[in-house]
Amino acid sequence: DANIGEDAGRRLKIIHEEAKRCSGIVQGLLGFAMPKPFEKKRVDANEVIETTLKIAGYAIGKDNIKIIRNFAKDGLFIIGDPARLEQVFMNIIMNALNAMPDGGTLTVTTRKEEEGNGTKAVVSFKDTGIGMTEETKKKIFEPFFTTSYDEGRKGLGLGLSISYSIIKAHSAGIVVGSEGLGKGSEFKIIFPGA
């Protein structure tokens, strides 16, 4: 039966994606204990984000999430480790999905910003989810801090703390914004331009 084959294929894809995500978390934990040198090369953040969105594609479709891409037209180049950047972007995307249990919109924006001392590369993930309180924003990067939007998907609260350490290792910063509960959230990562 064709339906059984398609269902098995979808399940195998989910298993593969979740195994890859778990591997990234384990590698991040190992990185805390025995940090490996980062791969330093010039990468296009647009391409890394697009790869990450493809990996998360099943969860995005299943959760009735619309993705809006506002990418810098000529690419957004940064110096970094593509695999670790993908891990950061995946953690932020999965948190956005968890914050929109009934579906919604995730807007991904990349742009250059001129500053007095040079160009910054900005990557923004803005969702229409449940938002955050000021207290949650203060704790969001603490290890083992988690919110439980959906008990079936509740994690260990390590994804964002690992992401924070990866962002800092890229000489970047992150700003988290939310106007409050029910008003969505935005994660904005600011990298030195390349």
PDB file of C-alpha atoms in Angstrom:
ATOM      1  CA  ASP A   1       0.000   0.000   0.000  1.00  0.00           C
ATOM      2  CA  ALA A   2       1.418   3.391  -1.050  1.00  0.00           C
ATOM      3  CA  ASN A   3       0.076   5.143   2.072  1.00  0.00           C
ATOM      4  CA  ILE A   4       1.988   2.783   4.364  1.00  0.00           C
ATOM      5  CA  GLY A   5       5.204   3.459   2.435  1.00  0.00           C
ATOM      6  CA  GLU A   6       4.711   7.222   2.605  1.00  0.00           C
ATOM      7  CA  ASP A   7       3.926   7.057   6.329  1.00  0.00           C
ATOM      8  CA  ALA A   8       7.048   4.960   6.983  1.00  0.00           C
ATOM      9  CA  GLY A   9       9.118   7.410   4.944  1.00  0.00           C
ATOM     10  CA  ARG A  10       7.818  10.361   6.964  1.00  0.00           C
ATOM     11  CA  ARG A  11       8.547   8.565  10.215  1.00  0.00           C
ATOM     12  CA  LEU A  12      12.091   7.728   9.112  1.00  0.00           C
ATOM     13  CA  LYS A  13      12.629  11.376   8.178  1.00  0.00           C
ATOM     14  CA  ILE A  14      11.468  12.484  11.649  1.00  0.00           C
ATOM     15  CA  ILE A  15      13.755   9.929  13.312  1.00  0.00           C
ATOM     16  CA  HIS A  16      16.682  11.142  11.212  1.00  0.00           C
ATOM     17  CA  GLU A  17      16.007  14.829  11.984  1.00  0.00           C
ATOM     18  CA  GLU A  18      15.577  14.232  15.716  1.00  0.00           C
ATOM     19  CA  ALA A  19      18.723  12.067  15.858  1.00  0.00           C
ATOM     20  CA  LYS A  20      20.659  14.884  14.183  1.00  0.00           C
ATOM     21  CA  ARG A  21      19.210  17.428  16.625  1.00  0.00           C
ATOM     22  CA  CYS A  22      20.065  15.196  19.617  1.00  0.00           C
ATOM     23  CA  SER A  23      23.572  14.742  18.255  1.00  0.00           C
ATOM     24  CA  GLY A  24      23.952  18.518  18.133  1.00  0.00           C
ATOM     25  CA  ILE A  25      22.837  18.834  21.747  1.00  0.00           C
ATOM     26  CA  VAL A  26      25.260  16.102  22.854  1.00  0.00           C
ATOM     27  CA  GLN A  27      28.078  17.787  20.897  1.00  0.00           C
ATOM     28  CA  GLY A  28      27.183  21.053  22.596  1.00  0.00           C
ATOM     29  CA  LEU A  29      27.350  19.421  26.024  1.00  0.00           C
ATOM     30  CA  LEU A  30      30.692  17.862  25.146  1.00  0.00           C
ATOM     31  CA  GLY A  31      31.811  21.295  24.013  1.00  0.00           C
ATOM     32  CA  PHE A  32      31.207  22.594  27.527  1.00  0.00           C
ATOM     33  CA  ALA A  33      33.438  19.864  28.940  1.00  0.00           C
ATOM     34  CA  MET A  34      36.076  19.708  26.178  1.00  0.00           C
ATOM     35  CA  PRO A  35      35.733  22.682  23.833  1.00  0.00           C
ATOM     36  CA  LYS A  36      36.867  21.978  20.264  1.00  0.00           C
ATOM     37  CA  PRO A  37      38.223  24.748  18.112  1.00  0.00           C
ATOM     38  CA  PHE A  38      35.544  26.348  15.979  1.00  0.00           C
ATOM     39  CA  GLU A  39      35.835  26.085  12.237  1.00  0.00           C
ATOM     40  CA  LYS A  40      36.442  29.652  11.140  1.00  0.00           C
ATOM     41  CA  LYS A  41      35.385  30.400   7.582  1.00  0.00           C
ATOM     42  CA  ARG A  42      33.345  32.932   5.652  1.00  0.00           C
ATOM     43  CA  VAL A  43      29.772  31.666   5.335  1.00  0.00           C
ATOM     44  CA  ASP A  44      26.524  33.061   4.010  1.00  0.00           C
ATOM     45  CA  ALA A  45      24.045  33.120   6.900  1.00  0.00           C
ATOM     46  CA  ASN A  46      21.190  32.954   4.359  1.00  0.00           C
ATOM     47  CA  GLU A  47      22.417  29.539   3.150  1.00  0.00           C
ATOM     48  CA  VAL A  48      22.896  28.193   6.698  1.00  0.00           C
ATOM     49  CA  ILE A  49      19.370  29.321   7.651  1.00  0.00           C
ATOM     50  CA  GLU A  50      17.888  27.807   4.480  1.00  0.00           C
ATOM     51  CA  THR A  51      19.563  24.456   5.261  1.00  0.00           C
ATOM     52  CA  THR A  52      18.226  24.611   8.818  1.00  0.00           C
ATOM     53  CA  LEU A  53      14.689  25.372   7.606  1.00  0.00           C
ATOM     54  CA  LYS A  54      14.846  22.346   5.277  1.00  0.00           C
ATOM     55  CA  ILE A  55      15.871  20.095   8.169  1.00  0.00           C
ATOM     56  CA  ALA A  56      13.020  21.499  10.296  1.00  0.00           C
ATOM     57  CA  GLY A  57      10.604  21.271   7.355  1.00  0.00           C
ATOM     58  CA  TYR A  58       8.507  18.378   8.650  1.00  0.00           C
ATOM     59  CA  ALA A  59       7.946  20.005  12.053  1.00  0.00           C
ATOM     60  CA  ILE A  60       7.162  23.345  10.396  1.00  0.00           C
ATOM     61  CA  GLY A  61       4.571  21.744   8.086  1.00  0.00           C
ATOM     62  CA  LYS A  62       3.080  19.582  10.811  1.00  0.00           C
ATOM     63  CA  ASP A  63       2.694  22.556  13.137  1.00  0.00           C
ATOM     64  CA  ASN A  64       0.975  24.721  10.502  1.00  0.00           C
ATOM     65  CA  ILE A  65       3.713  27.356  10.584  1.00  0.00           C
ATOM     66  CA  LYS A  66       4.131  29.878   7.771  1.00  0.00           C
ATOM     67  CA  ILE A  67       7.709  30.967   7.108  1.00  0.00           C
ATOM     68  CA  ILE A  68       8.411  34.451   5.771  1.00  0.00           C
ATOM     69  CA  ARG A  69      11.948  34.966   4.467  1.00  0.00           C
ATOM     70  CA  ASN A  70      13.273  38.543   4.388  1.00  0.00           C
ATOM     71  CA  PHE A  71      16.846  37.731   3.373  1.00  0.00           C
ATOM     72  CA  ALA A  72      19.564  40.221   2.452  1.00  0.00           C
ATOM     73  CA  LYS A  73      19.609  40.095  -1.354  1.00  0.00           C
ATOM     74  CA  ASP A  74      23.355  39.711  -1.855  1.00  0.00           C
ATOM     75  CA  GLY A  75      23.850  37.304   1.036  1.00  0.00           C
ATOM     76  CA  LEU A  76      24.801  37.998   4.639  1.00  0.00           C
ATOM     77  CA  PHE A  77      28.390  36.953   5.206  1.00  0.00           C
ATOM     78  CA  ILE A  78      29.870  36.200   8.613  1.00  0.00           C
ATOM     79  CA  ILE A  79      32.941  34.368   9.898  1.00  0.00           C
ATOM     80  CA  GLY A  80      31.914  31.231  11.733  1.00  0.00           C
ATOM     81  CA  ASP A  81      31.342  27.526  12.025  1.00  0.00           C
ATOM     82  CA  PRO A  82      28.409  26.519   9.776  1.00  0.00           C
ATOM     83  CA  ALA A  83      27.502  23.391  11.794  1.00  0.00           C
ATOM     84  CA  ARG A  84      27.381  25.302  15.071  1.00  0.00           C
ATOM     85  CA  LEU A  85      25.466  28.176  13.519  1.00  0.00           C
ATOM     86  CA  GLU A  86      22.959  25.647  12.196  1.00  0.00           C
ATOM     87  CA  GLN A  87      22.614  24.317  15.747  1.00  0.00           C
ATOM     88  CA  VAL A  88      21.881  27.824  17.061  1.00  0.00           C
ATOM     89  CA  PHE A  89      19.322  28.522  14.341  1.00  0.00           C
ATOM     90  CA  MET A  90      17.649  25.128  14.867  1.00  0.00           C
ATOM     91  CA  ASN A  91      17.303  25.746  18.624  1.00  0.00           C
ATOM     92  CA  ILE A  92      15.699  29.139  18.017  1.00  0.00           C
ATOM     93  CA  ILE A  93      13.375  27.754  15.317  1.00  0.00           C
ATOM     94  CA  MET A  94      12.268  24.828  17.519  1.00  0.00           C
ATOM     95  CA  ASN A  95      11.583  27.225  20.418  1.00  0.00           C
ATOM     96  CA  ALA A  96       9.481  29.348  18.065  1.00  0.00           C
ATOM     97  CA  LEU A  97       7.506  26.270  16.965  1.00  0.00           C
ATOM     98  CA  ASN A  98       6.899  25.317  20.588  1.00  0.00           C
ATOM     99  CA  ALA A  99       5.648  28.863  21.254  1.00  0.00           C
ATOM    100  CA  MET A 100       3.066  28.521  18.449  1.00  0.00           C
ATOM    101  CA  PRO A 101       1.207  25.303  19.321  1.00  0.00           C
ATOM    102  CA  ASP A 102      -1.810  26.318  17.206  1.00  0.00           C
ATOM    103  CA  GLY A 103       0.246  27.499  14.237  1.00  0.00           C
ATOM    104  CA  GLY A 104       1.443  30.942  13.309  1.00  0.00           C
ATOM    105  CA  THR A 105       4.112  32.826  11.399  1.00  0.00           C
ATOM    106  CA  LEU A 106       7.874  32.805  11.788  1.00  0.00           C
ATOM    107  CA  THR A 107       9.587  35.700  10.023  1.00  0.00           C
ATOM    108  CA  VAL A 108      13.303  35.218   9.394  1.00  0.00           C
ATOM    109  CA  THR A 109      15.185  38.385   8.481  1.00  0.00           C
ATOM    110  CA  THR A 110      18.835  38.892   7.562  1.00  0.00           C
ATOM    111  CA  ARG A 111      20.307  42.338   7.004  1.00  0.00           C
ATOM    112  CA  LYS A 112      23.426  44.456   7.259  1.00  0.00           C
ATOM    113  CA  GLU A 113      23.531  47.384   9.667  1.00  0.00           C
ATOM    114  CA  GLU A 114      26.120  50.115   9.437  1.00  0.00           C
ATOM    115  CA  GLU A 115      27.655  51.242  12.715  1.00  0.00           C
ATOM    116  CA  GLY A 116      30.377  53.761  13.494  1.00  0.00           C
ATOM    117  CA  ASN A 117      32.992  51.013  13.758  1.00  0.00           C
ATOM    118  CA  GLY A 118      31.893  48.908  10.765  1.00  0.00           C
ATOM    119  CA  THR A 119      29.145  46.703   9.431  1.00  0.00           C
ATOM    120  CA  LYS A 120      27.144  44.295  11.573  1.00  0.00           C
ATOM    121  CA  ALA A 121      25.296  41.249  10.246  1.00  0.00           C
ATOM    122  CA  VAL A 122      21.883  40.816  11.870  1.00  0.00           C
ATOM    123  CA  VAL A 123      19.799  37.618  11.868  1.00  0.00           C
ATOM    124  CA  SER A 124      16.304  37.864  13.335  1.00  0.00           C
ATOM    125  CA  PHE A 125      13.694  35.189  14.105  1.00  0.00           C
ATOM    126  CA  LYS A 126      10.306  36.713  14.989  1.00  0.00           C
ATOM    127  CA  ASP A 127       7.307  34.512  15.851  1.00  0.00           C
ATOM    128  CA  THR A 128       3.619  35.164  16.495  1.00  0.00           C
ATOM    129  CA  GLY A 129       3.580  32.825  19.473  1.00  0.00           C
ATOM    130  CA  ILE A 130       2.642  33.125  23.101  1.00  0.00           C
ATOM    131  CA  GLY A 131       5.360  35.643  23.967  1.00  0.00           C
ATOM    132  CA  MET A 132       7.356  35.915  27.176  1.00  0.00           C
ATOM    133  CA  THR A 133       7.193  37.643  30.494  1.00  0.00           C
ATOM    134  CA  GLU A 134      10.077  39.827  31.679  1.00  0.00           C
ATOM    135  CA  GLU A 135      10.981  37.074  34.160  1.00  0.00           C
ATOM    136  CA  THR A 136      11.229  34.466  31.379  1.00  0.00           C
ATOM    137  CA  LYS A 137      13.401  36.800  29.257  1.00  0.00           C
ATOM    138  CA  LYS A 138      15.839  37.128  32.171  1.00  0.00           C
ATOM    139  CA  LYS A 139      16.181  33.343  32.565  1.00  0.00           C
ATOM    140  CA  ILE A 140      15.927  32.110  28.983  1.00  0.00           C
ATOM    141  CA  PHE A 141      19.663  31.380  28.547  1.00  0.00           C
ATOM    142  CA  GLU A 142      20.157  29.694  31.935  1.00  0.00           C
ATOM    143  CA  PRO A 143      21.021  25.982  31.718  1.00  0.00           C
ATOM    144  CA  PHE A 144      18.026  23.725  32.445  1.00  0.00           C
ATOM    145  CA  PHE A 145      15.524  26.587  32.374  1.00  0.00           C
ATOM    146  CA  THR A 146      12.542  25.543  30.262  1.00  0.00           C
ATOM    147  CA  THR A 147       8.962  26.523  29.675  1.00  0.00           C
ATOM    148  CA  SER A 148       6.411  23.821  28.964  1.00  0.00           C
ATOM    149  CA  TYR A 149       4.176  24.970  26.128  1.00  0.00           C
ATOM    150  CA  ASP A 150       3.564  21.351  25.199  1.00  0.00           C
ATOM    151  CA  GLU A 151       4.500  18.577  27.607  1.00  0.00           C
ATOM    152  CA  GLY A 152       5.024  16.180  24.702  1.00  0.00           C
ATOM    153  CA  ARG A 153       7.850  18.359  23.365  1.00  0.00           C
ATOM    154  CA  LYS A 154       9.301  19.631  26.606  1.00  0.00           C
ATOM    155  CA  GLY A 155      13.086  19.650  26.430  1.00  0.00           C
ATOM    156  CA  LEU A 156      15.854  19.790  28.988  1.00  0.00           C
ATOM    157  CA  GLY A 157      16.301  23.543  28.723  1.00  0.00           C
ATOM    158  CA  LEU A 158      19.818  23.231  27.314  1.00  0.00           C
ATOM    159  CA  GLY A 159      19.276  24.368  23.729  1.00  0.00           C
ATOM    160  CA  LEU A 160      19.314  28.112  24.327  1.00  0.00           C
ATOM    161  CA  SER A 161      22.108  28.020  26.918  1.00  0.00           C
ATOM    162  CA  ILE A 162      24.296  26.079  24.461  1.00  0.00           C
ATOM    163  CA  SER A 163      23.250  28.464  21.687  1.00  0.00           C
ATOM    164  CA  TYR A 164      24.253  31.421  23.854  1.00  0.00           C
ATOM    165  CA  SER A 165      27.754  30.012  24.348  1.00  0.00           C
ATOM    166  CA  ILE A 166      28.100  29.370  20.586  1.00  0.00           C
ATOM    167  CA  ILE A 167      26.959  32.922  19.808  1.00  0.00           C
ATOM    168  CA  LYS A 168      29.508  34.374  22.251  1.00  0.00           C
ATOM    169  CA  ALA A 169      32.260  32.216  20.712  1.00  0.00           C
ATOM    170  CA  HIS A 170      31.422  33.890  17.379  1.00  0.00           C
ATOM    171  CA  SER A 171      32.029  37.335  18.952  1.00  0.00           C
ATOM    172  CA  ALA A 172      28.315  37.965  18.483  1.00  0.00           C
ATOM    173  CA  GLY A 173      25.489  39.103  20.728  1.00  0.00           C
ATOM    174  CA  ILE A 174      21.838  38.171  21.079  1.00  0.00           C
ATOM    175  CA  VAL A 175      18.855  40.307  22.012  1.00  0.00           C
ATOM    176  CA  VAL A 176      15.541  38.740  23.008  1.00  0.00           C
ATOM    177  CA  GLY A 177      12.397  40.799  22.718  1.00  0.00           C
ATOM    178  CA  SER A 178       8.748  40.226  23.556  1.00  0.00           C
ATOM    179  CA  GLU A 179       6.070  42.751  24.340  1.00  0.00           C
ATOM    180  CA  GLY A 180       4.479  40.267  26.721  1.00  0.00           C
ATOM    181  CA  LEU A 181       2.270  37.213  26.778  1.00  0.00           C
ATOM    182  CA  GLY A 182       0.304  36.658  23.593  1.00  0.00           C
ATOM    183  CA  LYS A 183       2.457  39.072  21.589  1.00  0.00           C
ATOM    184  CA  GLY A 184       5.150  36.837  20.106  1.00  0.00           C
ATOM    185  CA  SER A 185       8.913  36.925  20.550  1.00  0.00           C
ATOM    186  CA  GLU A 186      11.978  37.941  18.588  1.00  0.00           C
ATOM    187  CA  PHE A 187      15.515  36.573  18.804  1.00  0.00           C
ATOM    188  CA  LYS A 188      18.006  38.898  17.131  1.00  0.00           C
ATOM    189  CA  ILE A 189      21.630  37.766  16.706  1.00  0.00           C
ATOM    190  CA  ILE A 190      24.185  40.458  15.873  1.00  0.00           C
ATOM    191  CA  PHE A 191      27.423  39.248  14.255  1.00  0.00           C
ATOM    192  CA  PRO A 192      30.466  41.182  13.147  1.00  0.00           C
ATOM    193  CA  GLY A 193      30.216  41.515   9.353  1.00  0.00           C
ATOM    194  CA  ALA A 194      32.679  39.633   7.144  1.00  0.00           C
TER     195      ALA A 194
END
